[in-house]
CSV table of N, CA, C and O in Angstrom, one decimal:
chain,number,residue,atom,x,y,z
A,1,MET,N,-4.8,6.2,24.6
A,1,MET,CA,-4.1,5.7,23.5
A,1,MET,C,-3.2,6.7,22.8
A,1,MET,O,-3.7,7.8,22.5
A,2,GLU,N,-2.0,6.5,22.5
A,2,GLU,CA,-1.2,7.4,21.8
A,2,GLU,C,-1.6,7.5,20.3
A,2,GLU,O,-1.9,6.4,19.7
A,3,PRO,N,-1.5,8.6,19.7
A,3,PRO,CA,-1.9,8.8,18.3
A,3,PRO,C,-0.8,8.2,17.4
A,3,PRO,O,0.1,8.9,16.9
A,4,ARG,N,-0.9,6.9,17.1
A,4,ARG,CA,0.1,6.3,16.3
A,4,ARG,C,-0.5,5.0,15.6
A,4,ARG,O,-1.2,4.3,16.3
A,5,ILE,N,-0.1,4.7,14.4
A,5,ILE,CA,-0.4,3.4,13.8
A,5,ILE,C,1.0,2.8,13.6
A,5,ILE,O,1.8,3.3,12.8
A,6,SER,N,1.2,1.7,14.2
A,6,SER,CA,2.5,1.0,14.2
A,6,SER,C,2.7,0.1,13.0
A,6,SER,O,3.8,0.2,12.4
A,7,ILE,N,1.8,-0.7,12.7
A,7,ILE,CA,1.9,-1.7,11.7
A,7,ILE,C,0.6,-1.8,10.9
A,7,ILE,O,-0.5,-1.9,11.6
A,8,ILE,N,0.6,-1.9,9.6
A,8,ILE,CA,-0.5,-2.2,8.8
A,8,ILE,C,-0.3,-3.6,8.2
A,8,ILE,O,0.8,-3.8,7.6
A,9,THR,N,-1.2,-4.5,8.5
A,9,THR,CA,-1.0,-5.9,8.0
A,9,THR,C,-2.0,-6.2,7.0
A,9,THR,O,-3.2,-6.0,7.2
A,10,LEU,N,-1.6,-6.7,5.8
A,10,LEU,CA,-2.4,-7.1,4.7
A,10,LEU,C,-2.5,-8.6,4.7
A,10,LEU,O,-1.4,-9.3,4.6
A,11,GLY,N,-3.7,-9.2,4.8
A,11,GLY,CA,-3.9,-10.6,4.6
A,11,GLY,C,-3.8,-11.0,3.2
A,11,GLY,O,-4.6,-10.5,2.4
A,12,VAL,N,-2.9,-11.8,2.8
A,12,VAL,CA,-2.7,-12.1,1.4
A,12,VAL,C,-2.9,-13.6,1.1
A,12,VAL,O,-2.6,-14.4,1.9
A,13,SER,N,-3.3,-13.9,-0.1
A,13,SER,CA,-3.5,-15.3,-0.5
A,13,SER,C,-2.3,-16.0,-1.0
A,13,SER,O,-2.1,-17.2,-1.0
A,14,ASP,N,-1.3,-15.1,-1.5
A,14,ASP,CA,-0.1,-15.6,-2.1
A,14,ASP,C,1.1,-14.8,-1.6
A,14,ASP,O,1.4,-13.8,-2.2
A,15,LEU,N,1.6,-15.3,-0.5
A,15,LEU,CA,2.7,-14.5,0.2
A,15,LEU,C,3.9,-14.2,-0.7
A,15,LEU,O,4.4,-13.1,-0.8
A,16,PRO,N,4.4,-15.3,-1.3
A,16,PRO,CA,5.6,-15.0,-2.2
A,16,PRO,C,5.3,-13.9,-3.3
A,16,PRO,O,6.2,-13.1,-3.6
A,17,ARG,N,4.2,-14.0,-3.9
A,17,ARG,CA,3.8,-13.0,-5.0
A,17,ARG,C,3.7,-11.6,-4.4
A,17,ARG,O,4.2,-10.7,-5.0
A,18,ALA,N,3.1,-11.5,-3.2
A,18,ALA,CA,2.9,-10.2,-2.6
A,18,ALA,C,4.2,-9.6,-2.2
A,18,ALA,O,4.5,-8.5,-2.3
A,19,VAL,N,5.1,-10.5,-1.6
A,19,VAL,CA,6.5,-10.0,-1.3
A,19,VAL,C,7.2,-9.5,-2.5
A,19,VAL,O,7.8,-8.4,-2.5
A,20,GLU,N,7.1,-10.3,-3.6
A,20,GLU,CA,7.8,-9.9,-4.8
A,20,GLU,C,7.3,-8.5,-5.3
A,20,GLU,O,8.0,-7.6,-5.7
A,21,PHE,N,5.9,-8.3,-5.3
A,21,PHE,CA,5.3,-7.1,-5.7
A,21,PHE,C,5.9,-5.9,-4.9
A,21,PHE,O,6.3,-4.9,-5.4
A,22,TYR,N,5.8,-6.0,-3.6
A,22,TYR,CA,6.2,-4.9,-2.7
A,22,TYR,C,7.7,-4.6,-2.7
A,22,TYR,O,8.2,-3.5,-2.7
A,23,ARG,N,8.5,-5.7,-2.7
A,23,ARG,CA,9.9,-5.6,-2.6
A,23,ARG,C,10.5,-5.3,-4.0
A,23,ARG,O,11.2,-4.3,-4.1
A,24,ASP,N,10.2,-6.1,-5.0
A,24,ASP,CA,10.9,-5.9,-6.3
A,24,ASP,C,10.1,-4.9,-7.1
A,24,ASP,O,10.8,-4.1,-7.8
A,25,GLY,N,8.8,-4.9,-7.1
A,25,GLY,CA,8.0,-4.0,-8.0
A,25,GLY,C,8.0,-2.6,-7.5
A,25,GLY,O,8.2,-1.7,-8.2
A,26,LEU,N,7.7,-2.4,-6.2
A,26,LEU,CA,7.6,-1.1,-5.6
A,26,LEU,C,8.9,-0.6,-4.9
A,26,LEU,O,9.0,0.5,-4.6
A,27,GLY,N,9.8,-1.5,-4.7
A,27,GLY,CA,11.1,-1.2,-4.0
A,27,GLY,C,11.0,-0.9,-2.6
A,27,GLY,O,11.9,-0.2,-2.0
A,28,LEU,N,10.0,-1.4,-1.8
A,28,LEU,CA,10.0,-1.2,-0.4
A,28,LEU,C,11.1,-2.1,0.3
A,28,LEU,O,11.3,-3.2,-0.1
A,29,PRO,N,11.7,-1.5,1.3
A,29,PRO,CA,12.8,-2.3,1.9
A,29,PRO,C,12.3,-3.3,2.9
A,29,PRO,O,11.6,-3.1,3.8
A,30,LEU,N,12.7,-4.6,2.6
A,30,LEU,CA,12.3,-5.7,3.4
A,30,LEU,C,13.1,-5.9,4.6
A,30,LEU,O,14.3,-5.7,4.5
A,31,LEU,N,12.5,-6.1,5.7
A,31,LEU,CA,13.3,-6.2,7.0
A,31,LEU,C,14.2,-7.5,7.0
A,31,LEU,O,15.3,-7.4,7.4
A,32,ASP,N,13.6,-8.6,6.6
A,32,ASP,CA,14.3,-9.9,6.7
A,32,ASP,C,14.0,-10.7,5.5
A,32,ASP,O,12.8,-10.8,5.1
A,33,GLU,N,14.9,-11.3,4.9
A,33,GLU,CA,14.7,-12.2,3.7
A,33,GLU,C,13.9,-13.4,4.0
A,33,GLU,O,13.4,-14.1,3.1
A,34,ASN,N,13.8,-13.8,5.3
A,34,ASN,CA,13.0,-15.0,5.6
A,34,ASN,C,11.6,-14.6,5.7
A,34,ASN,O,11.0,-14.1,6.6
A,35,THR,N,10.9,-14.9,4.5
A,35,THR,CA,9.5,-14.5,4.4
A,35,THR,C,8.5,-15.7,4.2
A,35,THR,O,7.5,-15.6,3.6
A,36,GLU,N,8.9,-16.8,4.8
A,36,GLU,CA,8.1,-18.0,4.7
A,36,GLU,C,6.7,-17.9,5.3
A,36,GLU,O,5.7,-18.4,4.9
A,37,SER,N,6.6,-17.1,6.5
A,37,SER,CA,5.4,-17.0,7.2
A,37,SER,C,4.8,-15.6,7.3
A,37,SER,O,3.6,-15.4,7.5
A,38,ILE,N,5.7,-14.6,7.2
A,38,ILE,CA,5.3,-13.2,7.3
A,38,ILE,C,6.4,-12.4,6.8
A,38,ILE,O,7.6,-12.8,6.7
A,39,ALA,N,6.1,-11.2,6.3
A,39,ALA,CA,7.1,-10.3,5.7
A,39,ALA,C,6.8,-8.9,6.3
A,39,ALA,O,5.7,-8.5,6.5
A,40,PHE,N,7.9,-8.2,6.7
A,40,PHE,CA,7.8,-6.8,7.2
A,40,PHE,C,8.6,-5.9,6.3
A,40,PHE,O,9.7,-6.2,5.9
A,41,PHE,N,8.0,-4.7,5.9
A,41,PHE,CA,8.7,-3.7,5.1
A,41,PHE,C,8.8,-2.4,6.0
A,41,PHE,O,7.8,-2.0,6.6
A,42,LYS,N,10.0,-1.8,5.9
A,42,LYS,CA,10.3,-0.6,6.7
A,42,LYS,C,9.7,0.6,5.9
A,42,LYS,O,9.8,0.7,4.7
A,43,ASN,N,9.0,1.4,6.6
A,43,ASN,CA,8.5,2.7,6.1
A,43,ASN,C,8.8,3.8,7.1
A,43,ASN,O,9.1,3.5,8.3
A,44,ARG,N,8.6,5.0,6.8
A,44,ARG,CA,8.8,6.1,7.7
A,44,ARG,C,7.6,6.1,8.8
A,44,ARG,O,6.5,6.3,8.4
A,45,GLY,N,8.0,5.7,10.0
A,45,GLY,CA,7.0,5.8,11.1
A,45,GLY,C,6.0,4.7,11.2
A,45,GLY,O,5.3,4.6,12.2
A,46,THR,N,6.0,3.8,10.3
A,46,THR,CA,5.1,2.7,10.3
A,46,THR,C,5.7,1.5,9.6
A,46,THR,O,6.6,1.6,8.8
A,47,TRP,N,5.2,0.3,9.8
A,47,TRP,CA,5.6,-0.9,9.1
A,47,TRP,C,4.4,-1.5,8.3
A,47,TRP,O,3.3,-1.3,8.7
A,48,LEU,N,4.8,-2.0,7.2
A,48,LEU,CA,3.8,-2.7,6.4
A,48,LEU,C,4.1,-4.2,6.5
A,48,LEU,O,5.3,-4.6,6.3
A,49,SER,N,3.1,-5.0,6.9
A,49,SER,CA,3.4,-6.5,7.0
A,49,SER,C,2.5,-7.2,6.1
A,49,SER,O,1.3,-6.8,5.8
A,50,LEU,N,2.9,-8.3,5.6
A,50,LEU,CA,2.1,-9.2,4.7
A,50,LEU,C,2.1,-10.6,5.5
A,50,LEU,O,3.1,-11.1,5.9
A,51,TYR,N,0.9,-11.1,5.6
A,51,TYR,CA,0.6,-12.3,6.4
A,51,TYR,C,-0.4,-13.1,5.7
A,51,TYR,O,-1.4,-12.6,5.1
A,52,PRO,N,-0.3,-14.5,5.7
A,52,PRO,CA,-1.3,-15.2,5.0
A,52,PRO,C,-2.8,-14.9,5.4
A,52,PRO,O,-3.0,-14.8,6.6
A,53,ARG,N,-3.6,-14.7,4.5
A,53,ARG,CA,-5.0,-14.2,4.8
A,53,ARG,C,-5.7,-15.2,5.7
A,53,ARG,O,-6.4,-14.7,6.7
A,54,ASP,N,-5.7,-16.5,5.5
A,54,ASP,CA,-6.4,-17.4,6.4
A,54,ASP,C,-5.8,-17.4,7.8
A,54,ASP,O,-6.6,-17.5,8.8
A,55,ALA,N,-4.5,-17.2,7.9
A,55,ALA,CA,-3.9,-17.2,9.2
A,55,ALA,C,-4.3,-15.9,10.0
A,55,ALA,O,-4.5,-15.9,11.2
A,56,LEU,N,-4.3,-14.8,9.2
A,56,LEU,CA,-4.7,-13.5,9.8
A,56,LEU,C,-6.1,-13.5,10.3
A,56,LEU,O,-6.5,-13.1,11.4
A,57,ALA,N,-7.0,-14.1,9.4
A,57,ALA,CA,-8.4,-14.2,9.8
A,57,ALA,C,-8.6,-15.1,11.1
A,57,ALA,O,-9.3,-14.8,12.0
A,58,ALA,N,-7.8,-16.2,11.1
A,58,ALA,CA,-7.9,-17.1,12.3
A,58,ALA,C,-7.4,-16.4,13.5
A,58,ALA,O,-8.0,-16.5,14.6
A,59,ASP,N,-6.3,-15.6,13.4
A,59,ASP,CA,-5.8,-14.9,14.5
A,59,ASP,C,-6.8,-13.9,15.1
A,59,ASP,O,-6.9,-13.7,16.3
A,60,ALA,N,-7.6,-13.3,14.2
A,60,ALA,CA,-8.6,-12.3,14.6
A,60,ALA,C,-9.9,-13.0,15.0
A,60,ALA,O,-10.8,-12.3,15.5
A,61,GLY,N,-10.0,-14.3,14.7
A,61,GLY,CA,-11.3,-15.0,15.0
A,61,GLY,C,-12.4,-14.7,14.1
A,61,GLY,O,-13.6,-14.7,14.5
A,62,ILE,N,-12.1,-14.4,12.8
A,62,ILE,CA,-13.2,-14.1,11.8
A,62,ILE,C,-13.1,-15.0,10.6
A,62,ILE,O,-12.1,-15.7,10.4
A,63,ASP,N,-14.2,-15.0,9.9
A,63,ASP,CA,-14.3,-15.8,8.7
A,63,ASP,C,-13.4,-15.3,7.6
A,63,ASP,O,-13.3,-14.1,7.4
A,64,THR,N,-12.7,-16.2,6.8
A,64,THR,CA,-11.8,-15.7,5.8
A,64,THR,C,-12.5,-15.4,4.5
A,64,THR,O,-11.9,-14.9,3.5
A,65,GLU,N,-13.8,-15.6,4.4
A,65,GLU,CA,-14.6,-15.5,3.1
A,65,GLU,C,-15.0,-14.1,2.8
A,65,GLU,O,-15.9,-13.9,1.9
A,66,GLY,N,-14.5,-13.1,3.4
A,66,GLY,CA,-14.9,-11.7,3.1
A,66,GLY,C,-14.6,-11.4,1.7
A,66,GLY,O,-13.6,-11.8,1.2
A,67,SER,N,-15.4,-10.6,1.0
A,67,SER,CA,-15.1,-10.2,-0.4
A,67,SER,C,-15.7,-8.8,-0.6
A,67,SER,O,-16.5,-8.3,0.1
A,68,GLY,N,-15.3,-8.3,-1.8
A,68,GLY,CA,-15.8,-6.9,-2.2
A,68,GLY,C,-15.0,-5.8,-1.5
A,68,GLY,O,-14.0,-6.1,-0.9
A,69,PHE,N,-15.5,-4.6,-1.6
A,69,PHE,CA,-14.8,-3.5,-1.0
A,69,PHE,C,-14.8,-3.5,0.5
A,69,PHE,O,-15.9,-3.6,1.1
A,70,SER,N,-13.7,-3.5,1.1
A,70,SER,CA,-13.5,-3.6,2.5
A,70,SER,C,-13.8,-2.3,3.3
A,70,SER,O,-13.9,-2.3,4.5
A,71,GLY,N,-13.9,-1.2,2.5
A,71,GLY,CA,-14.0,0.1,3.1
A,71,GLY,C,-12.7,0.7,3.6
A,71,GLY,O,-12.7,1.7,4.2
A,72,VAL,N,-11.6,0.1,3.1
A,72,VAL,CA,-10.3,0.6,3.5
A,72,VAL,C,-9.4,0.8,2.3
A,72,VAL,O,-9.4,0.0,1.4
A,73,THR,N,-8.7,2.0,2.2
A,73,THR,CA,-7.7,2.2,1.2
A,73,THR,C,-6.4,2.6,1.9
A,73,THR,O,-6.5,3.1,3.0
A,74,LEU,N,-5.3,2.4,1.2
A,74,LEU,CA,-4.0,2.8,1.7
A,74,LEU,C,-3.6,4.0,0.8
A,74,LEU,O,-4.0,4.0,-0.3
A,75,ALA,N,-2.9,4.9,1.4
A,75,ALA,CA,-2.5,6.1,0.6
A,75,ALA,C,-1.0,6.4,0.7
A,75,ALA,O,-0.4,6.1,1.7
A,76,HIS,N,-0.5,6.8,-0.4
A,76,HIS,CA,0.9,7.2,-0.5
A,76,HIS,C,0.9,8.6,-1.1
A,76,HIS,O,0.6,8.8,-2.3
A,77,ASN,N,1.3,9.6,-0.3
A,77,ASN,CA,1.4,11.0,-0.8
A,77,ASN,C,2.8,11.2,-1.4
A,77,ASN,O,3.8,10.8,-0.8
A,78,VAL,N,2.9,11.9,-2.5
A,78,VAL,CA,4.1,12.3,-3.1
A,78,VAL,C,4.3,13.8,-3.1
A,78,VAL,O,3.4,14.6,-2.9
A,79,ARG,N,5.5,14.2,-3.5
A,79,ARG,CA,5.8,15.7,-3.4
A,79,ARG,C,5.4,16.5,-4.6
A,79,ARG,O,5.2,17.7,-4.5
A,80,THR,N,5.2,15.8,-5.8
A,80,THR,CA,4.8,16.6,-7.0
A,80,THR,C,3.7,15.8,-7.7
A,80,THR,O,3.5,14.6,-7.6
A,81,ARG,N,3.0,16.6,-8.5
A,81,ARG,CA,1.9,16.0,-9.4
A,81,ARG,C,2.5,15.0,-10.3
A,81,ARG,O,1.9,13.9,-10.5
A,82,GLU,N,3.7,15.2,-10.9
A,82,GLU,CA,4.3,14.3,-11.8
A,82,GLU,C,4.6,12.9,-11.2
A,82,GLU,O,4.6,11.9,-11.8
A,83,GLU,N,5.0,13.0,-9.9
A,83,GLU,CA,5.3,11.7,-9.2
A,83,GLU,C,4.1,10.8,-9.1
A,83,GLU,O,4.2,9.6,-9.0
A,84,VAL,N,2.9,11.4,-9.1
A,84,VAL,CA,1.7,10.5,-9.1
A,84,VAL,C,1.6,9.6,-10.3
A,84,VAL,O,1.5,8.4,-10.1
A,85,ASP,N,1.8,10.2,-11.4
A,85,ASP,CA,1.7,9.4,-12.7
A,85,ASP,C,2.9,8.4,-12.7
A,85,ASP,O,2.7,7.2,-13.1
A,86,ALA,N,4.1,8.9,-12.3
A,86,ALA,CA,5.3,8.0,-12.3
A,86,ALA,C,5.1,6.8,-11.4
A,86,ALA,O,5.4,5.7,-11.8
A,87,LEU,N,4.6,7.0,-10.2
A,87,LEU,CA,4.4,5.9,-9.3
A,87,LEU,C,3.3,5.0,-9.7
A,87,LEU,O,3.4,3.7,-9.5
A,88,LEU,N,2.2,5.5,-10.2
A,88,LEU,CA,1.2,4.6,-10.8
A,88,LEU,C,1.7,3.7,-11.9
A,88,LEU,O,1.4,2.5,-11.9
A,89,ASN,N,2.6,4.3,-12.7
A,89,ASN,CA,3.2,3.5,-13.8
A,89,ASN,C,4.1,2.4,-13.2
A,89,ASN,O,4.1,1.3,-13.7
A,90,VAL,N,4.9,2.7,-12.2
A,90,VAL,CA,5.8,1.8,-11.5
A,90,VAL,C,4.9,0.6,-11.0
A,90,VAL,O,5.2,-0.6,-11.2
A,91,ALA,N,3.8,0.9,-10.3
A,91,ALA,CA,2.9,-0.1,-9.7
A,91,ALA,C,2.4,-1.0,-10.8
A,91,ALA,O,2.3,-2.2,-10.7
A,92,VAL,N,1.8,-0.4,-11.9
A,92,VAL,CA,1.2,-1.2,-13.0
A,92,VAL,C,2.3,-2.1,-13.6
A,92,VAL,O,2.0,-3.3,-13.9
A,93,ASN,N,3.5,-1.6,-13.8
A,93,ASN,CA,4.6,-2.4,-14.4
A,93,ASN,C,5.0,-3.5,-13.5
A,93,ASN,O,5.5,-4.5,-14.0
A,94,ALA,N,4.8,-3.3,-12.2
A,94,ALA,CA,5.1,-4.4,-11.2
A,94,ALA,C,4.0,-5.4,-11.1
A,94,ALA,O,4.2,-6.4,-10.3
A,95,GLY,N,2.9,-5.2,-11.7
A,95,GLY,CA,1.8,-6.2,-11.6
A,95,GLY,C,0.5,-5.7,-11.0
A,95,GLY,O,-0.5,-6.4,-10.8
A,96,ALA,N,0.4,-4.4,-10.6
A,96,ALA,CA,-0.8,-3.8,-10.1
A,96,ALA,C,-1.8,-3.6,-11.2
A,96,ALA,O,-1.4,-3.5,-12.4
A,97,THR,N,-3.0,-3.4,-10.8
A,97,THR,CA,-4.1,-3.0,-11.8
A,97,THR,C,-4.5,-1.6,-11.6
A,97,THR,O,-4.7,-1.1,-10.4
A,98,LEU,N,-4.4,-0.8,-12.6
A,98,LEU,CA,-4.8,0.6,-12.5
A,98,LEU,C,-6.3,0.6,-12.4
A,98,LEU,O,-7.1,0.2,-13.2
A,99,VAL,N,-6.8,1.2,-11.3
A,99,VAL,CA,-8.2,1.2,-10.9
A,99,VAL,C,-8.8,2.6,-11.4
A,99,VAL,O,-9.9,2.6,-12.0
A,100,LYS,N,-8.1,3.6,-11.1
A,100,LYS,CA,-8.5,5.0,-11.5
A,100,LYS,C,-7.3,5.8,-12.0
A,100,LYS,O,-6.4,6.1,-11.1
A,101,PRO,N,-7.2,6.2,-13.2
A,101,PRO,CA,-6.1,7.0,-13.7
A,101,PRO,C,-6.0,8.3,-12.9
A,101,PRO,O,-7.1,8.8,-12.4
A,102,ALA,N,-4.9,8.8,-12.7
A,102,ALA,CA,-4.7,10.1,-12.0
A,102,ALA,C,-5.5,11.2,-12.7
A,102,ALA,O,-5.5,11.3,-13.9
A,103,GLU,N,-6.1,12.0,-11.8
A,103,GLU,CA,-6.9,13.2,-12.3
A,103,GLU,C,-6.9,14.2,-11.3
A,103,GLU,O,-6.6,14.0,-10.1
A,104,ASP,N,-7.3,15.4,-11.7
A,104,ASP,CA,-7.5,16.5,-10.7
A,104,ASP,C,-8.6,16.1,-9.7
A,104,ASP,O,-9.6,15.6,-10.2
A,105,ALA,N,-8.3,16.3,-8.5
A,105,ALA,CA,-9.3,15.9,-7.4
A,105,ALA,C,-10.1,17.1,-7.0
A,105,ALA,O,-9.7,18.2,-7.0
A,106,PHE,N,-11.3,16.8,-6.5
A,106,PHE,CA,-12.2,17.8,-6.0
A,106,PHE,C,-11.6,18.6,-4.9
A,106,PHE,O,-12.0,19.8,-4.6
A,107,TRP,N,-10.7,18.1,-4.1
A,107,TRP,CA,-10.1,18.8,-3.0
A,107,TRP,C,-8.9,19.6,-3.3
A,107,TRP,O,-8.2,20.1,-2.5
A,108,GLY,N,-8.6,19.7,-4.6
A,108,GLY,CA,-7.5,20.6,-5.1
A,108,GLY,C,-6.2,19.9,-5.4
A,108,GLY,O,-5.2,20.6,-5.8
A,109,GLY,N,-6.1,18.6,-5.3
A,109,GLY,CA,-4.9,17.9,-5.6
A,109,GLY,C,-5.0,17.1,-6.8
A,109,GLY,O,-5.8,17.4,-7.7
A,110,TYR,N,-4.2,16.0,-6.9
A,110,TYR,CA,-4.2,15.2,-8.1
A,110,TYR,C,-3.9,13.8,-7.6
A,110,TYR,O,-3.0,13.5,-6.8
A,111,SER,N,-4.8,12.8,-8.0
A,111,SER,CA,-4.6,11.5,-7.4
A,111,SER,C,-5.2,10.4,-8.4
A,111,SER,O,-6.0,10.7,-9.2
A,112,GLY,N,-4.7,9.2,-8.1
A,112,GLY,CA,-5.3,8.0,-8.9
A,112,GLY,C,-5.1,6.8,-8.0
A,112,GLY,O,-4.5,6.9,-6.9
A,113,TYR,N,-5.7,5.7,-8.4
A,113,TYR,CA,-5.7,4.5,-7.6
A,113,TYR,C,-5.2,3.3,-8.4
A,113,TYR,O,-5.5,3.1,-9.6
A,114,PHE,N,-4.5,2.4,-7.6
A,114,PHE,CA,-4.2,1.1,-8.2
A,114,PHE,C,-4.6,0.0,-7.2
A,114,PHE,O,-4.7,0.3,-6.0
A,115,ALA,N,-4.8,-1.2,-7.6
A,115,ALA,CA,-5.0,-2.4,-6.8
A,115,ALA,C,-3.8,-3.3,-6.9
A,115,ALA,O,-3.3,-3.6,-8.0
A,116,ASP,N,-3.2,-3.7,-5.7
A,116,ASP,CA,-2.1,-4.6,-5.7
A,116,ASP,C,-2.5,-5.9,-6.2
A,116,ASP,O,-3.7,-6.1,-6.4
A,117,PRO,N,-1.6,-6.9,-6.4
A,117,PRO,CA,-2.0,-8.2,-6.9
A,117,PRO,C,-3.1,-8.9,-6.0
A,117,PRO,O,-3.8,-9.8,-6.5
A,118,GLU,N,-3.2,-8.5,-4.7
A,118,GLU,CA,-4.2,-9.1,-3.8
A,118,GLU,C,-5.5,-8.4,-3.9
A,118,GLU,O,-6.5,-8.7,-3.2
A,119,GLY,N,-5.5,-7.2,-4.6
A,119,GLY,CA,-6.8,-6.4,-4.6
A,119,GLY,C,-6.8,-5.3,-3.7
A,119,GLY,O,-7.8,-4.5,-3.6
A,120,TYR,N,-5.8,-5.0,-2.9
A,120,TYR,CA,-5.8,-3.9,-1.9
A,120,TYR,C,-5.6,-2.6,-2.7
A,120,TYR,O,-4.8,-2.5,-3.6
A,121,LEU,N,-6.5,-1.6,-2.4
A,121,LEU,CA,-6.5,-0.4,-3.1
A,121,LEU,C,-5.5,0.6,-2.5
A,121,LEU,O,-5.5,0.8,-1.3
A,122,TRP,N,-4.7,1.2,-3.3
A,122,TRP,CA,-3.7,2.2,-3.0
A,122,TRP,C,-4.1,3.5,-3.7
A,122,TRP,O,-4.2,3.5,-4.9
A,123,GLU,N,-4.2,4.6,-3.0
A,123,GLU,CA,-4.3,5.9,-3.6
A,123,GLU,C,-2.9,6.6,-3.7
A,123,GLU,O,-2.2,6.6,-2.7
A,124,ILE,N,-2.5,7.0,-4.8
A,124,ILE,CA,-1.3,7.8,-5.0
A,124,ILE,C,-1.8,9.3,-5.2
A,124,ILE,O,-2.5,9.6,-6.1
A,125,ALA,N,-1.3,10.1,-4.3
A,125,ALA,CA,-1.8,11.5,-4.3
A,125,ALA,C,-0.8,12.6,-4.1
A,125,ALA,O,0.2,12.4,-3.4
A,126,TRP,N,-1.0,13.7,-4.8
A,126,TRP,CA,-0.3,14.9,-4.5
A,126,TRP,C,-1.3,15.9,-4.0
A,126,TRP,O,-2.3,16.2,-4.6
A,127,ASN,N,-1.0,16.5,-2.8
A,127,ASN,CA,-1.8,17.5,-2.2
A,127,ASN,C,-1.0,18.8,-2.0
A,127,ASN,O,-0.2,18.8,-1.1
A,128,PRO,N,-1.3,19.8,-2.8
A,128,PRO,CA,-0.5,21.0,-2.6
A,128,PRO,C,-0.8,21.8,-1.3
A,128,PRO,O,-0.1,22.7,-0.9
A,129,HIS,N,-1.9,21.4,-0.6
A,129,HIS,CA,-2.3,22.1,0.6
A,129,HIS,C,-1.9,21.3,1.9
A,129,HIS,O,-2.1,21.9,3.0
A,130,PHE,N,-1.4,20.1,1.8
A,130,PHE,CA,-1.2,19.3,3.0
A,130,PHE,C,-0.2,18.2,2.7
A,130,PHE,O,-0.4,17.3,2.0
A,131,TRP,N,1.0,18.4,3.3
A,131,TRP,CA,2.1,17.5,3.0
A,131,TRP,C,2.2,16.5,4.2
A,131,TRP,O,2.3,16.9,5.4
A,132,ILE,N,2.2,15.3,3.9
A,132,ILE,CA,2.4,14.2,5.0
A,132,ILE,C,3.8,13.6,4.7
A,132,ILE,O,4.0,13.1,3.7
A,133,GLU,N,4.7,13.8,5.7
A,133,GLU,CA,6.0,13.3,5.5
A,133,GLU,C,6.2,11.9,6.1
A,133,GLU,O,5.6,11.6,7.1
C-alpha cells in the first residue's frame, strides 16, 4: 500500500448544515455546489467529504447507532501560535463548540480542540518542532 490518505469522509446527520459549516464557516473550498447527496472539499493532498451518516453506515455494513468518543480526531496544523487561537475563534463563530481552549502542550507546542456541529473533534495545533505542509 502506498503511504497516502486520499479522502476522509465524515458521516453527518444534517448534510446541509455540515456543508454550510465547512464551506461558509471555515472557508474550505467546495468541489461542486451540488451537495444533495455528498460534498467534497479540496485540501492539500487529501479530500474531505461529507456523506449522510446512515448511508455511510449502510455502505460499510455497520450499525448507525454508534455514540460517544470514536477514538478519532482530525488535526489542522498552523504556522504560528497566534493562528491557533484565531482559527479556534473562526470555528466557534461558525457554529463549532470549543472543547478545549488552546494551551501549551506537553510536547512543546500549543493546541486546542473544537467539535464541529456533528460532534467531530478537530485539534488546531502549532508545533515548533514539526511542520506538516
